[in-house]
CSV table of C-alpha atoms in Angstrom, one decimal:
chain,number,residue,atom,x,y,z
A,319,ARG,CA,-81.4,-6.0,67.5
A,320,VAL,CA,-77.9,-5.2,68.7
A,321,ARG,CA,-75.1,-7.5,67.5
A,322,LEU,CA,-72.3,-8.6,69.8
A,323,ASP,CA,-69.5,-7.2,67.7
A,324,THR,CA,-71.2,-3.7,67.9
A,325,LEU,CA,-71.2,-4.0,71.7
A,326,LEU,CA,-67.6,-5.1,71.8
A,327,HIS,CA,-66.5,-1.9,69.9
A,328,LEU,CA,-68.1,0.4,72.5
A,329,PRO,CA,-65.6,2.1,74.9
A,330,GLY,CA,-65.4,0.5,78.3
A,331,VAL,CA,-67.1,-2.8,77.5
A,332,LEU,CA,-63.9,-4.9,77.7
A,333,GLU,CA,-62.0,-2.9,80.3
A,334,SER,CA,-61.0,-4.5,83.6
A,335,GLU,CA,-62.5,-3.2,86.8
A,336,THR,CA,-59.1,-3.3,88.4
A,337,GLY,CA,-56.4,-1.1,87.1
A,338,LEU,CA,-53.7,-2.4,84.8
A,339,GLU,CA,-51.1,-1.9,87.5
A,340,GLU,CA,-52.8,-4.4,89.7
A,341,SER,CA,-51.8,-8.0,89.0
A,342,CYS,CA,-54.5,-10.7,88.6
A,343,LEU,CA,-52.2,-13.4,89.9
A,344,SER,CA,-50.3,-13.7,93.1
A,345,GLN,CA,-46.5,-14.0,92.8
A,346,SER,CA,-46.6,-17.6,93.9
A,347,ALA,CA,-49.3,-18.5,91.4
A,348,TRP,CA,-47.3,-16.8,88.6
A,349,ASN,CA,-44.1,-18.7,89.7
A,350,ASP,CA,-46.1,-22.0,89.5
A,351,ILE,CA,-47.4,-21.1,86.0
A,352,ARG,CA,-44.0,-19.9,84.8
A,353,GLN,CA,-42.4,-23.3,85.9
A,354,VAL,CA,-45.1,-25.3,84.1
A,355,LEU,CA,-44.8,-23.1,81.0
A,356,GLN,CA,-41.0,-23.5,81.1
A,357,ASP,CA,-41.2,-27.3,81.4
A,358,ALA,CA,-43.6,-27.4,78.5
A,359,LEU,CA,-41.3,-25.3,76.3
A,360,ASN,CA,-38.3,-27.4,77.3
A,361,GLN,CA,-40.1,-30.6,76.3
A,362,MET,CA,-41.3,-29.1,73.0
A,363,GLU,CA,-37.7,-28.0,72.2
A,364,SER,CA,-36.4,-31.4,73.0
A,365,MET,CA,-39.0,-33.1,70.9
A,366,MET,CA,-38.2,-30.7,68.0
A,367,LEU,CA,-34.5,-31.5,68.2
A,368,ARG,CA,-35.2,-35.3,68.2
A,369,GLU,CA,-37.5,-34.8,65.2
A,370,GLY,CA,-34.8,-32.7,63.5
A,371,ASP,CA,-32.2,-35.4,64.1
A,372,HIS,CA,-34.5,-38.0,62.6
A,373,LEU,CA,-35.3,-35.9,59.6
A,374,GLN,CA,-31.6,-35.2,59.0
A,375,LYS,CA,-30.8,-38.9,59.0
A,376,GLU,CA,-33.7,-39.6,56.6
A,377,ILE,CA,-32.6,-36.8,54.3
A,378,GLU,CA,-29.0,-38.1,54.4
A,379,TRP,CA,-30.3,-41.5,53.3
A,380,TYR,CA,-32.1,-39.9,50.4
A,381,CYS,CA,-28.9,-38.0,49.5
A,382,LYS,CA,-27.1,-41.4,49.3
A,383,GLU,CA,-29.9,-42.6,47.0
A,384,ILE,CA,-29.5,-39.6,44.8
A,385,GLU,CA,-25.7,-40.1,44.7
A,386,HIS,CA,-26.2,-43.7,43.6
A,387,HIS,CA,-28.6,-42.6,40.8
A,388,ILE,CA,-26.0,-40.0,39.6
A,389,GLN,CA,-23.3,-42.6,39.6
A,390,ASN,CA,-25.5,-44.9,37.5
A,391,ILE,CA,-26.3,-42.1,35.1
A,392,GLU,CA,-22.7,-41.3,34.8
A,393,LYS,CA,-21.9,-44.9,33.9
A,394,LEU,CA,-24.3,-44.7,31.0
A,395,VAL,CA,-22.6,-41.7,29.4
A,396,PRO,CA,-20.4,-43.7,27.0
A,397,SER,CA,-23.2,-46.0,26.0
A,398,ILE,CA,-25.7,-43.2,25.1
A,399,SER,CA,-23.8,-42.4,21.9
A,400,THR,CA,-23.1,-46.0,21.2
A,401,ASP,CA,-26.7,-47.0,21.5
A,402,PHE,CA,-27.7,-44.1,19.3
A,403,HIS,CA,-25.2,-45.1,16.7
A,404,GLN,CA,-26.5,-48.7,16.7
A,405,LYS,CA,-30.2,-47.6,16.4
A,406,LEU,CA,-29.4,-45.0,13.7
A,407,SER,CA,-27.3,-47.5,11.7
A,408,SER,CA,-30.0,-50.2,12.0
A,409,ARG,CA,-32.8,-47.8,10.8
A,410,MET,CA,-30.7,-46.4,8.0
A,411,GLN,CA,-29.8,-50.0,6.8
A,412,ILE,CA,-33.5,-50.9,6.7
A,413,LEU,CA,-34.3,-47.7,4.8
A,414,SER,CA,-31.4,-48.3,2.4
A,415,VAL,CA,-32.6,-51.8,1.6
A,416,GLU,CA,-36.2,-50.8,1.3
A,417,ASN,CA,-35.6,-47.8,-0.9
A,418,HIS,CA,-32.6,-49.2,-2.8
A,419,PHE,CA,-30.1,-46.5,-2.1
A,420,PRO,CA,-26.5,-46.7,-0.9
A,421,LEU,CA,-25.7,-45.7,2.6
A,422,PRO,CA,-22.4,-43.9,3.2
A,423,GLN,CA,-21.1,-44.7,6.7
A,424,GLU,CA,-19.5,-41.2,7.0
A,425,ASP,CA,-23.1,-39.7,6.9
A,426,ILE,CA,-24.1,-42.0,9.8
A,427,LEU,CA,-20.9,-41.0,11.7
A,428,LYS,CA,-21.6,-37.3,11.2
A,429,GLU,CA,-25.1,-37.8,12.6
A,430,VAL,CA,-23.7,-39.7,15.6
A,431,ALA,CA,-21.1,-37.0,16.2
A,432,LEU,CA,-23.8,-34.3,16.2
A,433,PHE,CA,-26.0,-36.3,18.5
A,434,ALA,CA,-23.1,-37.0,20.9
A,435,GLU,CA,-22.4,-33.3,21.1
A,436,LYS,CA,-26.0,-32.4,21.8
A,437,ALA,CA,-26.5,-35.3,24.1
A,438,ASP,CA,-23.4,-34.6,26.3
A,439,ILE,CA,-24.7,-34.6,29.8
A,440,THR,CA,-21.4,-34.3,31.6
A,441,GLU,CA,-21.9,-30.7,32.6
A,442,GLU,CA,-25.3,-31.5,34.1
A,443,ILE,CA,-23.8,-34.4,36.0
A,444,VAL,CA,-21.1,-32.2,37.4
A,445,ARG,CA,-23.8,-29.6,38.5
A,446,LEU,CA,-25.9,-32.4,40.1
A,447,LYS,CA,-22.9,-33.5,42.1
A,448,SER,CA,-22.2,-30.0,43.2
A,449,HIS,CA,-25.9,-29.5,44.3
A,450,LEU,CA,-25.7,-32.7,46.2
A,451,VAL,CA,-22.6,-31.5,48.1
A,452,GLN,CA,-24.4,-28.2,48.9
A,453,LEU,CA,-27.5,-30.1,50.1
A,454,ALA,CA,-25.4,-32.3,52.4
A,455,ASN,CA,-23.6,-29.2,53.8
A,456,ASN,CA,-26.9,-27.4,54.4
A,457,ILE,CA,-28.6,-30.2,56.3
A,458,HIS,CA,-25.8,-29.9,58.9
A,459,GLU,CA,-26.2,-26.2,59.4
A,460,SER,CA,-28.1,-24.7,62.3
A,461,GLY,CA,-30.6,-22.0,61.8
A,462,PRO,CA,-33.3,-21.7,59.1
A,463,ILE,CA,-32.3,-24.0,56.2
A,464,ALA,CA,-35.6,-25.0,54.5
A,465,LYS,CA,-35.6,-22.3,51.8
A,466,LYS,CA,-32.0,-22.9,50.9
A,467,ILE,CA,-32.6,-26.6,50.6
A,468,GLU,CA,-35.8,-26.1,48.6
A,469,PHE,CA,-33.8,-24.0,46.1
A,470,ILE,CA,-31.1,-26.6,45.8
A,471,LEU,CA,-33.7,-29.3,45.2
A,472,GLN,CA,-35.4,-27.2,42.5
A,473,GLU,CA,-32.0,-26.9,40.8
A,474,MET,CA,-31.4,-30.6,41.0
A,475,VAL,CA,-34.8,-31.3,39.3
A,476,ARG,CA,-33.9,-28.8,36.6
A,477,GLU,CA,-30.6,-30.6,35.9
A,478,ALA,CA,-32.3,-34.0,36.0
A,479,ASN,CA,-34.9,-32.8,33.4
A,480,THR,CA,-32.1,-31.5,31.2
A,481,ILE,CA,-30.3,-34.8,31.4
A,482,SER,CA,-33.4,-36.8,30.4
A,483,SER,CA,-34.2,-34.5,27.5
A,484,LYS,CA,-30.6,-34.4,26.1
A,485,ALA,CA,-29.8,-38.1,26.5
A,486,SER,CA,-33.0,-39.5,24.9
A,487,HIS,CA,-32.0,-42.9,26.5
A,488,ALA,CA,-34.6,-45.2,28.1
A,489,GLU,CA,-32.4,-46.4,31.0
A,490,CYS,CA,-31.1,-42.9,31.7
A,491,SER,CA,-34.7,-41.6,31.8
A,492,GLN,CA,-35.6,-44.3,34.3
A,493,LEU,CA,-32.7,-43.3,36.5
A,494,VAL,CA,-33.8,-39.6,36.2
A,495,VAL,CA,-37.3,-40.6,37.4
A,496,ALA,CA,-35.8,-42.4,40.4
A,497,LEU,CA,-33.5,-39.5,41.1
A,498,LYS,CA,-36.4,-37.0,41.0
A,499,SER,CA,-38.5,-39.3,43.2
A,500,SER,CA,-35.7,-39.2,45.9
A,501,VAL,CA,-35.6,-35.4,45.5
A,502,GLU,CA,-39.3,-35.2,46.0
A,503,LYS,CA,-39.1,-37.3,49.1
A,504,ILE,CA,-36.6,-34.8,50.5
A,505,ARG,CA,-38.9,-31.9,49.5
A,506,GLU,CA,-41.7,-33.5,51.5
A,507,GLN,CA,-39.5,-33.8,54.5
A,508,ILE,CA,-38.3,-30.2,54.2
A,509,GLN,CA,-41.8,-29.1,54.7
A,510,ASN,CA,-41.4,-30.2,58.4
A,511,VAL,CA,-38.1,-28.2,58.8
A,512,GLU,CA,-37.8,-24.6,60.0
């Protein structure tokens, strides 16, 4: 038995009877084909541009969502330390009463100060805002932008995760989840961009 792929590898099996210099198509047939091909390419380019405009508008909308989440996280910054202070004081008061020992307020204040220093998310908020500006600038560029935007989105998620872990605040964590959801929606749309 002889397999087809064996035959195809033999010399001369796939050669044309006419020489390569001879054209298979007449000039008028080629002109007709070229025109149909050009029309199809023009329509495809037009469709891609319309799709790109639509994707750009959708990504801009998600950027506004992200900006809103960042603003809400920023509003929480003062209350993060205050909430921690209230929780710590309450827990320490309960322990003090249950175990009959005095509770110096300066010890609680030291703990709150340490927490406030560790939980300061101002730097991460500044970087998130910077990434958002870079993202907005990149979606208006022409040329290949998908990899740049993917990198920016990755950095935004990293900053959001840092905020969530540093703040240890329920409302802040919810806002971070919403922010990351918006970033993920952009990431899904970027898969359709060249």
